[in-house]
PDB file of C-alpha atoms in Angstrom:
ATOM      1  CA  MET A  26     -16.739  32.030  -6.529  1.00 53.00           C
ATOM      2  CA  THR A  27     -15.652  28.949  -8.548  1.00 53.00           C
ATOM      3  CA  THR A  28     -14.041  26.480  -7.000  1.00 66.00           C
ATOM      4  CA  SER A  29     -11.906  24.641  -8.911  1.00 80.00           C
ATOM      5  CA  THR A  30     -10.978  20.702  -9.251  1.00 84.00           C
ATOM      6  CA  PRO A  31      -7.652  19.562  -8.099  1.00 88.00           C
ATOM      7  CA  PRO A  32      -5.986  17.776 -11.296  1.00 90.00           C
ATOM      8  CA  LEU A  33      -6.256  13.446 -10.767  1.00 91.00           C
ATOM      9  CA  ARG A  34      -3.433  11.459  -9.478  1.00 90.00           C
ATOM     10  CA  ALA A  35      -4.648   8.139 -10.045  1.00 94.00           C
ATOM     11  CA  ALA A  36      -2.760   5.742  -7.885  1.00 95.00           C
ATOM     12  CA  ALA A  37      -2.515   1.769  -6.988  1.00 97.00           C
ATOM     13  CA  ARG A  38      -2.284   0.567  -3.763  1.00 97.00           C
ATOM     14  CA  ALA A  39      -1.666  -3.191  -1.989  1.00 97.00           C
ATOM     15  CA  VAL A  40      -2.496  -4.549   0.995  1.00 97.00           C
ATOM     16  CA  VAL A  41       0.013  -7.103   1.323  1.00 97.00           C
ATOM     17  CA  LEU A  42      -0.619 -10.156   3.418  1.00 96.00           C
ATOM     18  CA  ASP A  43       1.859 -12.875   4.708  1.00 95.00           C
ATOM     19  CA  ASP A  44       0.746 -16.147   4.900  1.00 92.00           C
ATOM     20  CA  ASP A  45       0.365 -15.207   8.759  1.00 93.00           C
ATOM     21  CA  ASP A  46      -2.313 -12.568   7.523  1.00 92.00           C
ATOM     22  CA  ARG A  47       0.127  -9.775   8.975  1.00 96.00           C
ATOM     23  CA  ILE A  48      -0.154  -6.874   6.792  1.00 97.00           C
ATOM     24  CA  LEU A  49       3.027  -4.935   5.541  1.00 97.00           C
ATOM     25  CA  LEU A  50       3.408  -1.077   6.072  1.00 98.00           C
ATOM     26  CA  LEU A  51       5.892   1.754   5.499  1.00 96.00           C
ATOM     27  CA  ARG A  52       6.364   4.592   7.854  1.00 96.00           C
ATOM     28  CA  TYR A  53       7.052   7.803   6.484  1.00 92.00           C
ATOM     29  CA  ASP A  54       8.320  10.861   8.562  1.00 90.00           C
ATOM     30  CA  GLU A  55       6.282  13.620   6.676  1.00 83.00           C
ATOM     31  CA  ASN A  56       2.935  15.465   7.804  1.00 80.00           C
ATOM     32  CA  GLY A  57       3.883  14.203  11.393  1.00 88.00           C
ATOM     33  CA  GLY A  58       4.394  10.661  10.376  1.00 92.00           C
ATOM     34  CA  PHE A  59       2.085   8.308   9.559  1.00 94.00           C
ATOM     35  CA  TRP A  60       1.897   4.294   8.572  1.00 96.00           C
ATOM     36  CA  ALA A  61       0.901   3.649   4.486  1.00 95.00           C
ATOM     37  CA  THR A  62       0.354   0.438   2.314  1.00 97.00           C
ATOM     38  CA  PRO A  63       2.773   0.240  -0.552  1.00 97.00           C
ATOM     39  CA  GLY A  64       1.619   1.926  -3.702  1.00 95.00           C
ATOM     40  CA  GLY A  65       2.203   4.860  -5.770  1.00 93.00           C
ATOM     41  CA  SER A  66       1.021   6.907  -8.806  1.00 93.00           C
ATOM     42  CA  LEU A  67      -0.027   5.413 -11.936  1.00 96.00           C
ATOM     43  CA  GLU A  68       2.688   5.838 -14.900  1.00 96.00           C
ATOM     44  CA  ASP A  69       1.623   6.743 -18.342  1.00 94.00           C
ATOM     45  CA  GLY A  70      -0.757   4.017 -20.168  1.00 95.00           C
ATOM     46  CA  GLU A  71      -0.153   1.781 -17.168  1.00 96.00           C
ATOM     47  CA  ASP A  72      -3.207  -0.621 -15.617  1.00 96.00           C
ATOM     48  CA  HIS A  73      -3.471  -0.298 -11.708  1.00 96.00           C
ATOM     49  CA  ALA A  74      -2.260  -3.827 -11.743  1.00 95.00           C
ATOM     50  CA  THR A  75       0.560  -3.515 -13.407  1.00 96.00           C
ATOM     51  CA  ALA A  76       1.447  -0.120 -11.313  1.00 97.00           C
ATOM     52  CA  THR A  77       0.548  -1.960  -7.817  1.00 97.00           C
ATOM     53  CA  LEU A  78       3.558  -5.190  -9.071  1.00 97.00           C
ATOM     54  CA  ARG A  79       6.180  -2.028  -9.823  1.00 96.00           C
ATOM     55  CA  GLU A  80       5.923  -0.267  -6.593  1.00 96.00           C
ATOM     56  CA  LEU A  81       6.118  -3.140  -4.857  1.00 97.00           C
ATOM     57  CA  SER A  82       9.824  -3.708  -6.797  1.00 96.00           C
ATOM     58  CA  GLU A  83      10.787   0.001  -6.718  1.00 96.00           C
ATOM     59  CA  GLU A  84       9.749   0.560  -3.171  1.00 95.00           C
ATOM     60  CA  LEU A  85      10.599  -2.732  -1.310  1.00 96.00           C
ATOM     61  CA  GLY A  86      12.357  -5.168  -3.794  1.00 95.00           C
ATOM     62  CA  ILE A  87       9.502  -7.463  -4.236  1.00 96.00           C
ATOM     63  CA  ASP A  88      10.438  -9.659  -7.257  1.00 95.00           C
ATOM     64  CA  GLU A  89       6.677  -9.460  -9.286  1.00 92.00           C
ATOM     65  CA  LYS A  90       6.858 -13.359  -9.833  1.00 94.00           C
ATOM     66  CA  ALA A  91       6.469 -13.714  -6.011  1.00 94.00           C
ATOM     67  CA  VAL A  92       3.647 -11.532  -5.935  1.00 95.00           C
ATOM     68  CA  GLU A  93      -0.043 -13.412  -5.826  1.00 93.00           C
ATOM     69  CA  LEU A  94      -2.123 -10.017  -6.869  1.00 95.00           C
ATOM     70  CA  GLY A  95      -5.870 -10.308  -5.863  1.00 93.00           C
ATOM     71  CA  ALA A  96      -9.194  -8.464  -6.305  1.00 92.00           C
ATOM     72  CA  GLN A  97      -9.174  -4.644  -6.097  1.00 93.00           C
ATOM     73  CA  LEU A  98     -10.421  -4.368  -2.008  1.00 92.00           C
ATOM     74  CA  ALA A  99     -11.136  -0.767  -1.972  1.00 92.00           C
ATOM     75  CA  GLU A 100     -11.000   2.567  -3.581  1.00 93.00           C
ATOM     76  CA  ARG A 101     -10.300   5.803  -2.237  1.00 92.00           C
ATOM     77  CA  SER A 102     -10.384   9.464  -2.842  1.00 91.00           C
ATOM     78  CA  LYS A 103      -8.747  12.187  -1.004  1.00 88.00           C
ATOM     79  CA  ASP A 104      -7.260  16.174  -1.559  1.00 87.00           C
ATOM     80  CA  HIS A 105      -4.135  16.507  -0.997  1.00 78.00           C
ATOM     81  CA  LEU A 106      -0.519  17.575  -1.467  1.00 79.00           C
ATOM     82  CA  VAL A 107       1.971  15.841  -3.852  1.00 77.00           C
ATOM     83  CA  GLY A 108       5.457  17.673  -4.704  1.00 76.00           C
ATOM     84  CA  GLY A 109       4.282  20.484  -3.116  1.00 82.00           C
ATOM     85  CA  ARG A 110       0.368  21.112  -5.844  1.00 86.00           C
ATOM     86  CA  GLU A 111      -2.135  19.989  -4.912  1.00 91.00           C
ATOM     87  CA  VAL A 112      -3.999  16.952  -6.399  1.00 89.00           C
ATOM     88  CA  ARG A 113      -6.916  14.465  -5.858  1.00 92.00           C
ATOM     89  CA  GLN A 114      -5.653  10.754  -5.497  1.00 90.00           C
ATOM     90  CA  VAL A 115      -8.299   7.831  -6.173  1.00 93.00           C
ATOM     91  CA  GLU A 116      -6.488   5.127  -5.118  1.00 94.00           C
ATOM     92  CA  LYS A 117      -6.886   1.381  -5.841  1.00 96.00           C
ATOM     93  CA  TYR A 118      -6.145  -1.215  -2.893  1.00 96.00           C
ATOM     94  CA  PHE A 119      -5.602  -4.681  -4.007  1.00 96.00           C
ATOM     95  CA  LEU A 120      -5.139  -7.818  -2.020  1.00 95.00           C
ATOM     96  CA  THR A 121      -1.637  -8.851  -2.191  1.00 95.00           C
ATOM     97  CA  ARG A 122       0.170 -12.356  -0.735  1.00 95.00           C
ATOM     98  CA  VAL A 123       3.935 -12.275  -0.497  1.00 96.00           C
ATOM     99  CA  CYS A 124       6.212 -14.625   1.859  1.00 96.00           C
ATOM    100  CA  ALA A 125       7.817 -12.396   4.154  1.00 95.00           C
ATOM    101  CA  ALA A 126      11.419 -13.311   3.098  1.00 95.00           C
ATOM    102  CA  ASP A 127      10.346 -12.217  -0.651  1.00 96.00           C
ATOM    103  CA  VAL A 128      10.560  -8.342   1.027  1.00 95.00           C
ATOM    104  CA  ASP A 129      13.892  -7.209   0.279  1.00 92.00           C
ATOM    105  CA  PRO A 130      14.524  -3.113   0.445  1.00 91.00           C
ATOM    106  CA  ALA A 131      18.372  -3.714  -0.328  1.00 90.00           C
ATOM    107  CA  ARG A 132      16.662  -4.182  -3.755  1.00 92.00           C
ATOM    108  CA  ALA A 133      14.433  -1.441  -4.416  1.00 91.00           C
ATOM    109  CA  SER A 134      15.010   1.119  -6.853  1.00 91.00           C
ATOM    110  CA  GLN A 135      12.878   3.831  -5.708  1.00 88.00           C
ATOM    111  CA  PRO A 136      12.657   3.614  -1.701  1.00 80.00           C
ATOM    112  CA  ASP A 137      11.307   7.159  -1.904  1.00 76.00           C
ATOM    113  CA  ASN A 138      10.887   8.598   1.677  1.00 84.00           C
ATOM    114  CA  ILE A 139      10.468   5.049   3.672  1.00 92.00           C
ATOM    115  CA  ARG A 140      11.535   5.159   7.099  1.00 93.00           C
ATOM    116  CA  GLU A 141      11.103   1.906   7.878  1.00 94.00           C
ATOM    117  CA  HIS A 142       8.572  -1.406   6.943  1.00 95.00           C
ATOM    118  CA  ARG A 143       6.792  -3.580   9.435  1.00 97.00           C
ATOM    119  CA  TRP A 144       4.250  -6.438   9.802  1.00 97.00           C
ATOM    120  CA  TRP A 145       1.339  -6.279  11.261  1.00 97.00           C
ATOM    121  CA  THR A 146      -1.307  -8.579  12.966  1.00 96.00           C
ATOM    122  CA  LEU A 147      -4.763  -7.480  12.604  1.00 95.00           C
ATOM    123  CA  ALA A 148      -4.594  -6.725  16.819  1.00 96.00           C
ATOM    124  CA  GLU A 149      -1.403  -4.518  16.868  1.00 97.00           C
ATOM    125  CA  LEU A 150      -3.472  -2.576  13.761  1.00 96.00           C
ATOM    126  CA  ARG A 151      -6.601  -2.116  15.891  1.00 96.00           C
ATOM    127  CA  ALA A 152      -4.572  -1.172  18.945  1.00 97.00           C
ATOM    128  CA  THR A 153      -2.396   1.840  17.851  1.00 97.00           C
ATOM    129  CA  ALA A 154      -2.487   5.155  18.486  1.00 96.00           C
ATOM    130  CA  GLN A 155       0.338   6.061  15.001  1.00 96.00           C
ATOM    131  CA  THR A 156      -1.882   7.564  12.305  1.00 95.00           C
ATOM    132  CA  VAL A 157      -2.262   4.490   9.727  1.00 96.00           C
ATOM    133  CA  TYR A 158      -3.769   5.085   5.996  1.00 91.00           C
ATOM    134  CA  PRO A 159      -6.201   4.286   4.868  1.00 92.00           C
ATOM    135  CA  ARG A 160      -8.009   5.186   8.478  1.00 89.00           C
ATOM    136  CA  ASP A 161     -10.416   1.903   7.461  1.00 90.00           C
ATOM    137  CA  LEU A 162      -7.546  -0.764   7.153  1.00 94.00           C
ATOM    138  CA  ALA A 163      -8.395  -2.911  10.140  1.00 94.00           C
ATOM    139  CA  ASP A 164     -11.969  -2.996   8.813  1.00 91.00           C
ATOM    140  CA  LEU A 165     -11.080  -3.702   5.318  1.00 90.00           C
ATOM    141  CA  LEU A 166      -9.074  -6.321   7.192  1.00 90.00           C
ATOM    142  CA  THR A 167     -10.954  -7.879   8.795  1.00 88.00           C
ATOM    143  CA  GLY A 168     -13.452  -8.230   5.427  1.00 79.00           C
ATOM    144  CA  VAL A 169     -10.239 -10.022   3.754  1.00 78.00           C
ATOM    145  CA  GLN A 170      -9.928 -12.426   6.619  1.00 67.00           C
ATOM    146  CA  THR A 171     -13.054 -13.888   6.528  1.00 57.00           C
ATOM    147  CA  ARG A 172     -13.232 -14.539   2.709  1.00 57.00           C
ATOM    148  CA  SER A 173     -11.050 -16.839   1.380  1.00 47.00           C
ATOM    149  CA  ALA A 174      -8.062 -15.292  -0.062  1.00 47.00           C
ATOM    150  CA  PRO A 175      -5.261 -16.223  -2.763  1.00 47.00           C
ATOM    151  CA  PRO A 176      -2.488 -18.789  -1.580  1.00 44.00           C
ATOM    152  CA  VAL A 177       0.598 -17.032  -0.485  1.00 41.00           C
ATOM    153  CA  LYS A 178       3.230 -17.870  -3.550  1.00 43.00           C
ATOM    154  CA  ALA A 179       6.278 -19.930  -2.109  1.00 37.00           C
ATOM    155  CA  SER A 180       9.959 -17.736  -1.475  1.00 38.00           C
ATOM    156  CA  ARG A 181      12.415 -17.946  -4.062  1.00 38.00           C
TER     157      ARG A 181
END
């Protein structure tokens, strides 16, 4: 029996922190509802850093000049359905810092199916019974907060 590997879908995701070390998560209704970091698939010829900045603009109206893009924090691979077809999504997560005031969903050009955005503290993230992706996000944030992080750019 032959098992086929689903086609690869490269994606970039942003672990967005504000000056109070709160993380920005987006709520979606599909698959029973869940919260996730901003991001999405790479476009042809695009690298992960560029895709991260583009996705923040498209989903949340954040001007790329207001983003302090940091290092890649993690990588996750998961097989799941996208647009009705199975893919193997490989996501790279990048630390980003913004001022909360720079988030303006009214300027978003492609808000997809985002129902809500919310800033979460680490304690709220650890205490929630809601589904959050990636599942180990609280542990990842604990590691980030114990290291020095890039400075937050001033709001424009």
